[in-house]
Amino acid sequence: MEDSHLLKVKLGLKGPTVSEICFGSLAISSLQGRVSEEQGREILQYAFSRGIDWVDTAELYENYSQLKPVLARNPEMKVVSKSYAVTHQELDASLEKARKELGRDSIDIFLLHEQESHLTLKGHAAAWEGLLEAKARGQVGAIGISTHAVQGVRAGALQPGLDVIHPLINYQGLGIIDGSLGDMLEAIAFAAELGIGIYAMKVFGGGHLAAEPERAVNFIRSIPGIQAMALGMSSIPEVDYNLALLNEEPISDELRQAVLHRERKLYIADWCQGCGKCVGGCPQNALYLNDGQVCLQPERCVLCGYCGRYCPHFCLKII
C-alpha cells in the first residue's frame, strides 16, 4: 500500500511539526496484551511507512524496549513520553530511563502524566523545574502535561514554559474527571488562544465509542484548538482504517468488517484502584469487587461499554 498523504500540523507555537495522527502505543504494549511485542513493532513500523511519524508512550506503559528497534530504524520518527515524577531527582531518573531505553539523546516531547489542576502542578513544581532544565540542555524538545481534567488544561495553559497539552476529549466527554464536555471545550479553546500545542487522547473513549469511528474522529477535527490526535492501534487493518478516515477515503466492506467486527473483550487494567464506580454502572451485573479488586464474570458481559463511562481513569476498556 502506498504512503498516506497525511496532513502535517504544527503543535502550537513551540511544538514540532508532525502528522495529524500520533500512534498511541499503549494498545501494543504488554499492559493490554492485544499483540505480542514483535507484532506490535511490525504494526508501528507499518504505521510509520504509511505516514504516521510520531509515537506516544509513557514510563507507565513499560514498552520502551518494544519501541527502541523501530525508533532505531527510523530516526526521523518523533517520540512522546510521560512521567509521574514529583521531585527533580525523579524527573531526572525518568528522563534518563527514557533516553537510554528508547535509544534517543533527546525526547521530542516529554509530559508530566495526568495532571489535574494548579494544585497538582504545584505539587510537581520540582519535577517541572527539572523539565525546564532538561529542555535548556537539549535533552527534551517540547514539554507539557497530559490530563483528564478541565482544570488541568486551564492550569497547564498558564504554566510557565509549557508547550504542549495532551487532553482527554471525545464526543461524549467520557472520562473527564471534572466539569462537562462543554467546559473541556472552553478550556481547550483558552489554551489554544495562548499558542499551546494540543493533541487529543481517548478519541474513541477507551474503546467505548469505537462503533462510531467516523463520528469520533470528525468531532475532534471540528475543534479549532486541537491540531492532532493520538489513536491506539493494535493491527494493520486498524492503521489502514484510521488513515482512510482521516484522508476521507472510501473504506471497503472487508476493511470495515476487519476493524469493527473483530473479536473484542473487556480489559481491566493493572492500575485499577478498586473504587467500584464501574460495578454499579454495569446493567448486566457482570462486575464485582473482591478484596478491593474489580473482577469480571465473563459469561454475563455483553461488551455494552457502560462500565467505562463510570471509570475516571479508564481502568476498563473494550479491546
PDB file of C-alpha atoms in Angstrom:
ATOM      1  CA  MET A   1       0.000   0.000   0.000  1.00  0.00           C
ATOM      2  CA  GLU A   2       1.275   3.499  -0.827  1.00  0.00           C
ATOM      3  CA  ASP A   3       2.229   6.031   1.810  1.00  0.00           C
ATOM      4  CA  SER A   4      -0.728   8.006   3.077  1.00  0.00           C
ATOM      5  CA  HIS A   5      -0.793  11.732   2.405  1.00  0.00           C
ATOM      6  CA  LEU A   6      -1.444  12.642   5.997  1.00  0.00           C
ATOM      7  CA  LEU A   7      -1.954  16.247   6.927  1.00  0.00           C
ATOM      8  CA  LYS A   8       1.090  17.727   8.675  1.00  0.00           C
ATOM      9  CA  VAL A   9       0.388  20.038  11.604  1.00  0.00           C
ATOM     10  CA  LYS A  10       2.407  22.212  13.945  1.00  0.00           C
ATOM     11  CA  LEU A  11       1.659  21.729  17.636  1.00  0.00           C
ATOM     12  CA  GLY A  12       1.020  25.273  18.745  1.00  0.00           C
ATOM     13  CA  LEU A  13       3.664  27.977  18.607  1.00  0.00           C
ATOM     14  CA  LYS A  14       6.562  25.963  20.033  1.00  0.00           C
ATOM     15  CA  GLY A  15       5.802  22.313  19.381  1.00  0.00           C
ATOM     16  CA  PRO A  16       7.162  20.205  16.494  1.00  0.00           C
ATOM     17  CA  THR A  17       5.545  19.650  13.104  1.00  0.00           C
ATOM     18  CA  VAL A  18       4.016  16.167  12.992  1.00  0.00           C
ATOM     19  CA  SER A  19       1.384  14.052  11.244  1.00  0.00           C
ATOM     20  CA  GLU A  20      -2.210  14.644  12.303  1.00  0.00           C
ATOM     21  CA  ILE A  21      -2.298  11.145  13.815  1.00  0.00           C
ATOM     22  CA  CYS A  22       0.055  10.097  16.590  1.00  0.00           C
ATOM     23  CA  PHE A  23       0.480   6.349  17.151  1.00  0.00           C
ATOM     24  CA  GLY A  24      -0.784   5.565  20.675  1.00  0.00           C
ATOM     25  CA  SER A  25       1.490   2.726  21.775  1.00  0.00           C
ATOM     26  CA  LEU A  26      -0.429   1.634  24.891  1.00  0.00           C
ATOM     27  CA  ALA A  27      -2.525  -0.515  22.536  1.00  0.00           C
ATOM     28  CA  ILE A  28       0.508  -2.595  21.517  1.00  0.00           C
ATOM     29  CA  SER A  29       2.088  -2.752  24.979  1.00  0.00           C
ATOM     30  CA  SER A  30       2.108  -5.770  27.261  1.00  0.00           C
ATOM     31  CA  LEU A  31      -0.202  -3.855  29.622  1.00  0.00           C
ATOM     32  CA  GLN A  32      -3.096  -4.506  27.262  1.00  0.00           C
ATOM     33  CA  GLY A  33      -1.913  -7.805  25.857  1.00  0.00           C
ATOM     34  CA  ARG A  34      -3.591  -7.475  22.475  1.00  0.00           C
ATOM     35  CA  VAL A  35      -0.481  -8.411  20.477  1.00  0.00           C
ATOM     36  CA  SER A  36       2.993  -9.805  21.061  1.00  0.00           C
ATOM     37  CA  GLU A  37       5.976  -7.481  21.413  1.00  0.00           C
ATOM     38  CA  GLU A  38       7.187  -8.295  17.888  1.00  0.00           C
ATOM     39  CA  GLN A  39       3.713  -7.935  16.366  1.00  0.00           C
ATOM     40  CA  GLY A  40       3.496  -4.506  17.997  1.00  0.00           C
ATOM     41  CA  ARG A  41       6.770  -3.494  16.375  1.00  0.00           C
ATOM     42  CA  GLU A  42       5.517  -4.603  12.968  1.00  0.00           C
ATOM     43  CA  ILE A  43       2.323  -2.565  13.375  1.00  0.00           C
ATOM     44  CA  LEU A  44       4.255   0.539  14.430  1.00  0.00           C
ATOM     45  CA  GLN A  45       6.696   0.130  11.533  1.00  0.00           C
ATOM     46  CA  TYR A  46       3.780  -0.220   9.128  1.00  0.00           C
ATOM     47  CA  ALA A  47       2.123   2.915  10.556  1.00  0.00           C
ATOM     48  CA  PHE A  48       5.361   4.844  10.027  1.00  0.00           C
ATOM     49  CA  SER A  49       5.581   3.575   6.440  1.00  0.00           C
ATOM     50  CA  ARG A  50       2.080   4.968   5.886  1.00  0.00           C
ATOM     51  CA  GLY A  51       2.992   8.441   7.130  1.00  0.00           C
ATOM     52  CA  ILE A  52       2.348   8.407  10.905  1.00  0.00           C
ATOM     53  CA  ASP A  53       5.584   9.976  12.079  1.00  0.00           C
ATOM     54  CA  TRP A  54       5.323  10.109  15.869  1.00  0.00           C
ATOM     55  CA  VAL A  55       4.573   7.688  18.677  1.00  0.00           C
ATOM     56  CA  ASP A  56       3.147   8.298  22.152  1.00  0.00           C
ATOM     57  CA  THR A  57       4.377   6.233  25.089  1.00  0.00           C
ATOM     58  CA  ALA A  58       4.895   6.622  28.845  1.00  0.00           C
ATOM     59  CA  GLU A  59       7.071   5.202  31.568  1.00  0.00           C
ATOM     60  CA  LEU A  60       3.920   3.511  32.893  1.00  0.00           C
ATOM     61  CA  TYR A  61       3.446   1.527  29.675  1.00  0.00           C
ATOM     62  CA  GLU A  62       6.722  -0.368  30.178  1.00  0.00           C
ATOM     63  CA  ASN A  63       7.257  -0.667  26.426  1.00  0.00           C
ATOM     64  CA  TYR A  64      10.413   1.331  25.755  1.00  0.00           C
ATOM     65  CA  SER A  65      12.265  -1.861  24.770  1.00  0.00           C
ATOM     66  CA  GLN A  66       9.473  -2.692  22.317  1.00  0.00           C
ATOM     67  CA  LEU A  67       9.725   0.698  20.621  1.00  0.00           C
ATOM     68  CA  LYS A  68      13.523   1.054  20.601  1.00  0.00           C
ATOM     69  CA  PRO A  69      14.254  -1.110  17.499  1.00  0.00           C
ATOM     70  CA  VAL A  70      11.631   0.724  15.430  1.00  0.00           C
ATOM     71  CA  LEU A  71      12.950   4.107  16.540  1.00  0.00           C
ATOM     72  CA  ALA A  72      16.498   2.986  15.713  1.00  0.00           C
ATOM     73  CA  ARG A  73      15.463   2.042  12.169  1.00  0.00           C
ATOM     74  CA  ASN A  74      13.534   5.281  11.759  1.00  0.00           C
ATOM     75  CA  PRO A  75      15.495   8.131  13.382  1.00  0.00           C
ATOM     76  CA  GLU A  76      13.127  10.701  11.889  1.00  0.00           C
ATOM     77  CA  MET A  77      10.223   9.269  13.912  1.00  0.00           C
ATOM     78  CA  LYS A  78       9.374  11.571  16.811  1.00  0.00           C
ATOM     79  CA  VAL A  79       8.547  10.250  20.265  1.00  0.00           C
ATOM     80  CA  VAL A  80       6.479  11.477  23.211  1.00  0.00           C
ATOM     81  CA  SER A  81       6.893  10.087  26.708  1.00  0.00           C
ATOM     82  CA  LYS A  82       5.282  10.843  30.038  1.00  0.00           C
ATOM     83  CA  SER A  83       6.281  10.560  33.689  1.00  0.00           C
ATOM     84  CA  TYR A  84       4.596  10.694  37.090  1.00  0.00           C
ATOM     85  CA  ALA A  85       7.753  12.224  38.603  1.00  0.00           C
ATOM     86  CA  VAL A  86       7.177  14.585  41.526  1.00  0.00           C
ATOM     87  CA  THR A  87      10.715  15.610  42.505  1.00  0.00           C
ATOM     88  CA  HIS A  88      13.584  16.945  40.426  1.00  0.00           C
ATOM     89  CA  GLN A  89      15.513  13.739  41.094  1.00  0.00           C
ATOM     90  CA  GLU A  90      12.603  11.561  39.984  1.00  0.00           C
ATOM     91  CA  LEU A  91      12.211  13.579  36.806  1.00  0.00           C
ATOM     92  CA  ASP A  92      15.915  13.264  36.006  1.00  0.00           C
ATOM     93  CA  ALA A  93      15.716   9.499  36.538  1.00  0.00           C
ATOM     94  CA  SER A  94      12.583   9.171  34.374  1.00  0.00           C
ATOM     95  CA  LEU A  95      14.111  11.179  31.570  1.00  0.00           C
ATOM     96  CA  GLU A  96      17.377   9.268  31.688  1.00  0.00           C
ATOM     97  CA  LYS A  97      15.456   5.977  31.602  1.00  0.00           C
ATOM     98  CA  ALA A  98      13.501   7.161  28.546  1.00  0.00           C
ATOM     99  CA  ARG A  99      16.611   8.378  26.718  1.00  0.00           C
ATOM    100  CA  LYS A 100      18.565   5.202  27.416  1.00  0.00           C
ATOM    101  CA  GLU A 101      15.808   2.643  26.811  1.00  0.00           C
ATOM    102  CA  LEU A 102      14.392   4.405  23.734  1.00  0.00           C
ATOM    103  CA  GLY A 103      17.868   4.970  22.309  1.00  0.00           C
ATOM    104  CA  ARG A 104      17.426   8.710  21.898  1.00  0.00           C
ATOM    105  CA  ASP A 105      19.708  11.536  23.031  1.00  0.00           C
ATOM    106  CA  SER A 106      16.673  13.802  23.139  1.00  0.00           C
ATOM    107  CA  ILE A 107      12.970  13.060  23.637  1.00  0.00           C
ATOM    108  CA  ASP A 108      10.896  15.172  21.257  1.00  0.00           C
ATOM    109  CA  ILE A 109       8.035  15.795  23.721  1.00  0.00           C
ATOM    110  CA  PHE A 110       8.099  14.982  27.432  1.00  0.00           C
ATOM    111  CA  LEU A 111       4.998  15.384  29.591  1.00  0.00           C
ATOM    112  CA  LEU A 112       4.075  15.229  33.248  1.00  0.00           C
ATOM    113  CA  HIS A 113       1.484  12.454  33.294  1.00  0.00           C
ATOM    114  CA  GLU A 114      -2.156  13.050  34.352  1.00  0.00           C
ATOM    115  CA  GLN A 115      -2.028  16.494  35.927  1.00  0.00           C
ATOM    116  CA  GLU A 116      -5.415  17.519  37.349  1.00  0.00           C
ATOM    117  CA  SER A 117      -5.204  21.195  38.368  1.00  0.00           C
ATOM    118  CA  HIS A 118      -2.950  24.019  39.510  1.00  0.00           C
ATOM    119  CA  LEU A 119      -2.674  22.154  42.817  1.00  0.00           C
ATOM    120  CA  THR A 120      -1.152  19.033  41.257  1.00  0.00           C
ATOM    121  CA  LEU A 121       1.149  21.191  39.152  1.00  0.00           C
ATOM    122  CA  LYS A 122       2.212  22.989  42.317  1.00  0.00           C
ATOM    123  CA  GLY A 123       2.905  19.621  43.898  1.00  0.00           C
ATOM    124  CA  HIS A 124       5.044  18.692  40.887  1.00  0.00           C
ATOM    125  CA  ALA A 125       6.877  22.045  40.782  1.00  0.00           C
ATOM    126  CA  ALA A 126      10.298  20.477  41.344  1.00  0.00           C
ATOM    127  CA  ALA A 127       9.737  17.998  38.518  1.00  0.00           C
ATOM    128  CA  TRP A 128       8.630  20.837  36.253  1.00  0.00           C
ATOM    129  CA  GLU A 129      11.813  22.728  37.078  1.00  0.00           C
ATOM    130  CA  GLY A 130      13.709  19.598  36.081  1.00  0.00           C
ATOM    131  CA  LEU A 131      11.883  19.531  32.750  1.00  0.00           C
ATOM    132  CA  LEU A 132      12.716  23.179  32.075  1.00  0.00           C
ATOM    133  CA  GLU A 133      16.384  22.470  32.787  1.00  0.00           C
ATOM    134  CA  ALA A 134      16.359  19.355  30.579  1.00  0.00           C
ATOM    135  CA  LYS A 135      14.877  21.394  27.751  1.00  0.00           C
ATOM    136  CA  ALA A 136      17.591  24.022  28.176  1.00  0.00           C
ATOM    137  CA  ARG A 137      20.203  21.221  27.946  1.00  0.00           C
ATOM    138  CA  GLY A 138      18.593  19.909  24.765  1.00  0.00           C
ATOM    139  CA  GLN A 139      17.585  16.573  26.320  1.00  0.00           C
ATOM    140  CA  VAL A 140      13.917  17.228  25.536  1.00  0.00           C
ATOM    141  CA  GLY A 141      12.230  19.288  22.863  1.00  0.00           C
ATOM    142  CA  ALA A 142       8.735  20.443  23.803  1.00  0.00           C
ATOM    143  CA  ILE A 143       7.416  19.985  27.356  1.00  0.00           C
ATOM    144  CA  GLY A 144       3.939  19.852  28.827  1.00  0.00           C
ATOM    145  CA  ILE A 145       1.287  17.752  30.534  1.00  0.00           C
ATOM    146  CA  SER A 146      -1.328  15.115  29.871  1.00  0.00           C
ATOM    147  CA  THR A 147      -4.652  15.456  31.654  1.00  0.00           C
ATOM    148  CA  HIS A 148      -8.161  14.052  32.022  1.00  0.00           C
ATOM    149  CA  ALA A 149      -9.339  17.257  33.712  1.00  0.00           C
ATOM    150  CA  VAL A 150     -10.766  20.594  32.625  1.00  0.00           C
ATOM    151  CA  GLN A 151      -8.783  22.328  35.354  1.00  0.00           C
ATOM    152  CA  GLY A 152      -5.679  20.505  34.217  1.00  0.00           C
ATOM    153  CA  VAL A 153      -5.989  22.087  30.772  1.00  0.00           C
ATOM    154  CA  ARG A 154      -6.585  25.543  32.237  1.00  0.00           C
ATOM    155  CA  ALA A 155      -3.707  25.286  34.701  1.00  0.00           C
ATOM    156  CA  GLY A 156      -1.391  23.850  32.074  1.00  0.00           C
ATOM    157  CA  ALA A 157      -2.113  26.700  29.693  1.00  0.00           C
ATOM    158  CA  LEU A 158      -0.826  29.118  32.340  1.00  0.00           C
ATOM    159  CA  GLN A 159       2.199  27.047  33.375  1.00  0.00           C
ATOM    160  CA  PRO A 160       5.408  28.980  32.585  1.00  0.00           C
ATOM    161  CA  GLY A 161       7.341  27.335  29.775  1.00  0.00           C
ATOM    162  CA  LEU A 162       4.654  24.812  28.784  1.00  0.00           C
ATOM    163  CA  ASP A 163       4.479  23.980  25.069  1.00  0.00           C
ATOM    164  CA  VAL A 164       2.024  21.069  24.695  1.00  0.00           C
ATOM    165  CA  ILE A 165      -1.110  19.710  26.386  1.00  0.00           C
ATOM    166  CA  HIS A 166      -2.474  16.208  25.764  1.00  0.00           C
ATOM    167  CA  PRO A 167      -6.105  16.374  26.999  1.00  0.00           C
ATOM    168  CA  LEU A 168      -8.831  13.756  27.147  1.00  0.00           C
ATOM    169  CA  ILE A 169     -11.633  14.684  24.772  1.00  0.00           C
ATOM    170  CA  ASN A 170     -14.315  12.757  22.865  1.00  0.00           C
ATOM    171  CA  TYR A 171     -17.815  13.476  21.642  1.00  0.00           C
ATOM    172  CA  GLN A 172     -19.492  12.120  24.788  1.00  0.00           C
ATOM    173  CA  GLY A 173     -16.998  13.551  27.256  1.00  0.00           C
ATOM    174  CA  LEU A 174     -16.282  10.052  28.598  1.00  0.00           C
ATOM    175  CA  GLY A 175     -13.520  10.101  31.194  1.00  0.00           C
ATOM    176  CA  ILE A 176     -13.496  13.825  32.007  1.00  0.00           C
ATOM    177  CA  ILE A 177     -12.976  13.859  35.770  1.00  0.00           C
ATOM    178  CA  ASP A 178     -14.281  17.371  36.421  1.00  0.00           C
ATOM    179  CA  GLY A 179     -16.819  19.524  34.623  1.00  0.00           C
ATOM    180  CA  SER A 180     -18.663  18.834  31.403  1.00  0.00           C
ATOM    181  CA  LEU A 181     -17.753  18.325  27.776  1.00  0.00           C
ATOM    182  CA  GLY A 182     -18.616  21.978  27.193  1.00  0.00           C
ATOM    183  CA  ASP A 183     -16.245  23.003  29.990  1.00  0.00           C
ATOM    184  CA  MET A 184     -13.450  20.974  28.405  1.00  0.00           C
ATOM    185  CA  LEU A 185     -14.056  22.558  25.002  1.00  0.00           C
ATOM    186  CA  GLU A 186     -13.860  26.018  26.577  1.00  0.00           C
ATOM    187  CA  ALA A 187     -10.623  25.115  28.369  1.00  0.00           C
ATOM    188  CA  ILE A 188      -9.076  23.802  25.139  1.00  0.00           C
ATOM    189  CA  ALA A 189     -10.064  26.997  23.329  1.00  0.00           C
ATOM    190  CA  PHE A 190      -8.454  29.032  26.125  1.00  0.00           C
ATOM    191  CA  ALA A 191      -5.191  27.077  25.846  1.00  0.00           C
ATOM    192  CA  ALA A 192      -5.185  27.290  22.059  1.00  0.00           C
ATOM    193  CA  GLU A 193      -5.551  31.073  22.175  1.00  0.00           C
ATOM    194  CA  LEU A 194      -2.317  31.146  24.178  1.00  0.00           C
ATOM    195  CA  GLY A 195      -0.489  29.235  21.468  1.00  0.00           C
ATOM    196  CA  ILE A 196      -0.357  25.891  23.278  1.00  0.00           C
ATOM    197  CA  GLY A 197       0.020  22.786  21.110  1.00  0.00           C
ATOM    198  CA  ILE A 198      -2.851  20.347  21.708  1.00  0.00           C
ATOM    199  CA  TYR A 199      -3.244  16.732  20.676  1.00  0.00           C
ATOM    200  CA  ALA A 200      -6.263  14.754  21.837  1.00  0.00           C
ATOM    201  CA  MET A 201      -6.406  11.459  23.728  1.00  0.00           C
ATOM    202  CA  LYS A 202      -9.225   8.924  24.242  1.00  0.00           C
ATOM    203  CA  VAL A 203     -10.870   9.951  20.970  1.00  0.00           C
ATOM    204  CA  PHE A 204     -12.745   6.632  20.952  1.00  0.00           C
ATOM    205  CA  GLY A 205     -13.473   6.805  24.687  1.00  0.00           C
ATOM    206  CA  GLY A 206     -11.206   3.911  25.600  1.00  0.00           C
ATOM    207  CA  GLY A 207     -12.939   1.714  23.018  1.00  0.00           C
ATOM    208  CA  HIS A 208     -16.443   2.538  24.238  1.00  0.00           C
ATOM    209  CA  LEU A 209     -17.148   4.766  21.208  1.00  0.00           C
ATOM    210  CA  ALA A 210     -15.491   2.515  18.634  1.00  0.00           C
ATOM    211  CA  ALA A 211     -18.814   1.648  16.990  1.00  0.00           C
ATOM    212  CA  GLU A 212     -18.964   5.172  15.500  1.00  0.00           C
ATOM    213  CA  PRO A 213     -15.371   5.932  14.485  1.00  0.00           C
ATOM    214  CA  GLU A 214     -16.282   8.491  11.821  1.00  0.00           C
ATOM    215  CA  ARG A 215     -18.258  10.500  14.338  1.00  0.00           C
ATOM    216  CA  ALA A 216     -15.451  10.256  16.896  1.00  0.00           C
ATOM    217  CA  VAL A 217     -12.727  11.443  14.527  1.00  0.00           C
ATOM    218  CA  ASN A 218     -14.818  14.143  12.867  1.00  0.00           C
ATOM    219  CA  PHE A 219     -15.742  15.561  16.268  1.00  0.00           C
ATOM    220  CA  ILE A 220     -12.073  16.047  17.160  1.00  0.00           C
ATOM    221  CA  ARG A 221     -11.321  17.577  13.788  1.00  0.00           C
ATOM    222  CA  SER A 222     -14.172  20.046  14.261  1.00  0.00           C
ATOM    223  CA  ILE A 223     -12.478  21.585  17.330  1.00  0.00           C
ATOM    224  CA  PRO A 224     -10.336  24.507  16.108  1.00  0.00           C
ATOM    225  CA  GLY A 225      -7.869  24.421  19.002  1.00  0.00           C
ATOM    226  CA  ILE A 226      -6.839  20.787  18.519  1.00  0.00           C
ATOM    227  CA  GLN A 227      -4.105  20.146  15.973  1.00  0.00           C
ATOM    228  CA  ALA A 228      -3.684  16.360  16.241  1.00  0.00           C
ATOM    229  CA  MET A 229      -4.873  13.193  17.958  1.00  0.00           C
ATOM    230  CA  ALA A 230      -3.315  10.058  19.413  1.00  0.00           C
ATOM    231  CA  LEU A 231      -5.048   6.869  18.281  1.00  0.00           C
ATOM    232  CA  GLY A 232      -4.337   3.462  19.761  1.00  0.00           C
ATOM    233  CA  MET A 233      -3.920   0.837  17.035  1.00  0.00           C
ATOM    234  CA  SER A 234      -3.199  -2.869  17.517  1.00  0.00           C
ATOM    235  CA  SER A 235      -3.492  -4.223  13.969  1.00  0.00           C
ATOM    236  CA  ILE A 236      -2.507  -3.263  10.439  1.00  0.00           C
ATOM    237  CA  PRO A 237      -6.182  -3.035   9.366  1.00  0.00           C
ATOM    238  CA  GLU A 238      -6.750  -0.510  12.184  1.00  0.00           C
ATOM    239  CA  VAL A 239      -3.918   1.620  10.801  1.00  0.00           C
ATOM    240  CA  ASP A 240      -5.404   1.484   7.305  1.00  0.00           C
ATOM    241  CA  TYR A 241      -8.888   2.204   8.631  1.00  0.00           C
ATOM    242  CA  ASN A 242      -7.840   5.253  10.655  1.00  0.00           C
ATOM    243  CA  LEU A 243      -5.810   6.656   7.782  1.00  0.00           C
ATOM    244  CA  ALA A 244      -8.759   6.231   5.440  1.00  0.00           C
ATOM    245  CA  LEU A 245     -10.961   8.080   7.934  1.00  0.00           C
ATOM    246  CA  LEU A 246      -8.546  10.980   8.219  1.00  0.00           C
ATOM    247  CA  ASN A 247      -7.946  11.151   4.460  1.00  0.00           C
ATOM    248  CA  GLU A 248     -11.688  10.875   3.763  1.00  0.00           C
ATOM    249  CA  GLU A 249     -11.087   7.878   1.501  1.00  0.00           C
ATOM    250  CA  PRO A 250     -13.603   5.100   0.738  1.00  0.00           C
ATOM    251  CA  ILE A 251     -13.471   2.223   3.215  1.00  0.00           C
ATOM    252  CA  SER A 252     -14.090  -1.229   1.785  1.00  0.00           C
ATOM    253  CA  ASP A 253     -16.603  -3.543   3.432  1.00  0.00           C
ATOM    254  CA  GLU A 254     -13.778  -6.011   4.032  1.00  0.00           C
ATOM    255  CA  LEU A 255     -11.681  -3.458   5.924  1.00  0.00           C
ATOM    256  CA  ARG A 256     -14.677  -2.213   7.895  1.00  0.00           C
ATOM    257  CA  GLN A 257     -15.521  -5.780   8.908  1.00  0.00           C
ATOM    258  CA  ALA A 258     -11.934  -6.494   9.954  1.00  0.00           C
ATOM    259  CA  VAL A 259     -11.835  -3.488  12.262  1.00  0.00           C
ATOM    260  CA  LEU A 260     -15.342  -3.005  13.614  1.00  0.00           C
ATOM    261  CA  HIS A 261     -16.363  -6.622  13.942  1.00  0.00           C
ATOM    262  CA  ARG A 262     -13.238  -8.295  15.261  1.00  0.00           C
ATOM    263  CA  GLU A 263     -13.488 -10.270  18.485  1.00  0.00           C
ATOM    264  CA  ARG A 264     -13.271  -7.952  21.478  1.00  0.00           C
ATOM    265  CA  LYS A 265     -13.002  -8.339  25.229  1.00  0.00           C
ATOM    266  CA  LEU A 266     -13.266  -6.225  28.344  1.00  0.00           C
ATOM    267  CA  TYR A 267      -9.837  -5.444  29.768  1.00  0.00           C
ATOM    268  CA  ILE A 268      -9.295  -4.417  33.411  1.00  0.00           C
ATOM    269  CA  ALA A 269      -6.018  -2.520  33.779  1.00  0.00           C
ATOM    270  CA  ASP A 270      -3.375  -3.266  36.390  1.00  0.00           C
ATOM    271  CA  TRP A 271      -3.662   0.289  37.722  1.00  0.00           C
ATOM    272  CA  CYS A 272      -7.314  -0.192  38.774  1.00  0.00           C
ATOM    273  CA  GLN A 273      -7.724   1.230  42.285  1.00  0.00           C
ATOM    274  CA  GLY A 274     -10.907  -0.665  43.052  1.00  0.00           C
ATOM    275  CA  CYS A 275     -13.076   2.421  43.527  1.00  0.00           C
ATOM    276  CA  GLY A 276     -16.099   0.350  42.454  1.00  0.00           C
ATOM    277  CA  LYS A 277     -17.772   3.072  40.404  1.00  0.00           C
ATOM    278  CA  CYS A 278     -17.951   0.770  37.403  1.00  0.00           C
ATOM    279  CA  VAL A 279     -19.679  -2.028  39.333  1.00  0.00           C
ATOM    280  CA  GLY A 280     -22.913  -0.122  39.808  1.00  0.00           C
ATOM    281  CA  GLY A 281     -22.807   1.091  36.207  1.00  0.00           C
ATOM    282  CA  CYS A 282     -22.933  -2.376  34.679  1.00  0.00           C
ATOM    283  CA  PRO A 283     -26.527  -3.242  33.647  1.00  0.00           C
ATOM    284  CA  GLN A 284     -25.617  -6.944  33.344  1.00  0.00           C
ATOM    285  CA  ASN A 285     -24.156  -7.190  36.870  1.00  0.00           C
ATOM    286  CA  ALA A 286     -21.026  -8.623  35.277  1.00  0.00           C
ATOM    287  CA  LEU A 287     -18.627  -6.815  37.600  1.00  0.00           C
ATOM    288  CA  TYR A 288     -17.971  -7.238  41.296  1.00  0.00           C
ATOM    289  CA  LEU A 289     -15.392  -6.211  43.897  1.00  0.00           C
ATOM    290  CA  ASN A 290     -13.215  -8.830  45.568  1.00  0.00           C
ATOM    291  CA  ASP A 291     -10.728  -7.582  48.179  1.00  0.00           C
ATOM    292  CA  GLY A 292     -10.668  -4.160  46.558  1.00  0.00           C
ATOM    293  CA  GLN A 293     -10.160  -5.513  43.030  1.00  0.00           C
ATOM    294  CA  VAL A 294     -12.710  -5.246  40.227  1.00  0.00           C
ATOM    295  CA  CYS A 295     -13.484  -8.699  38.829  1.00  0.00           C
ATOM    296  CA  LEU A 296     -15.428  -9.811  35.767  1.00  0.00           C
ATOM    297  CA  GLN A 297     -17.959 -12.567  35.243  1.00  0.00           C
ATOM    298  CA  PRO A 298     -17.288 -13.156  31.509  1.00  0.00           C
ATOM    299  CA  GLU A 299     -20.470 -15.122  30.936  1.00  0.00           C
ATOM    300  CA  ARG A 300     -22.531 -12.042  31.879  1.00  0.00           C
ATOM    301  CA  CYS A 301     -20.539  -9.401  29.958  1.00  0.00           C
ATOM    302  CA  VAL A 302     -22.084  -8.289  26.660  1.00  0.00           C
ATOM    303  CA  LEU A 303     -19.466  -5.578  25.933  1.00  0.00           C
ATOM    304  CA  CYS A 304     -22.028  -2.787  26.211  1.00  0.00           C
ATOM    305  CA  GLY A 305     -19.338  -0.414  27.477  1.00  0.00           C
ATOM    306  CA  TYR A 306     -21.415   1.219  30.216  1.00  0.00           C
ATOM    307  CA  CYS A 307     -18.822   0.367  32.868  1.00  0.00           C
ATOM    308  CA  GLY A 308     -16.232   2.550  31.164  1.00  0.00           C
ATOM    309  CA  ARG A 309     -18.483   5.569  31.451  1.00  0.00           C
ATOM    310  CA  TYR A 310     -18.205   5.435  35.220  1.00  0.00           C
ATOM    311  CA  CYS A 311     -14.467   4.810  35.493  1.00  0.00           C
ATOM    312  CA  PRO A 312     -12.475   8.049  35.968  1.00  0.00           C
ATOM    313  CA  HIS A 313      -9.138   6.536  34.894  1.00  0.00           C
ATOM    314  CA  PHE A 314     -10.101   4.191  32.029  1.00  0.00           C
ATOM    315  CA  CYS A 315      -9.239   1.130  34.080  1.00  0.00           C
ATOM    316  CA  LEU A 316     -11.786  -0.789  31.991  1.00  0.00           C
ATOM    317  CA  LYS A 317     -11.514  -0.808  28.223  1.00  0.00           C
ATOM    318  CA  ILE A 318     -13.020  -2.734  25.370  1.00  0.00           C
ATOM    319  CA  ILE A 319     -10.066  -4.051  23.367  1.00  0.00           C
TER     320      ILE A 319
END
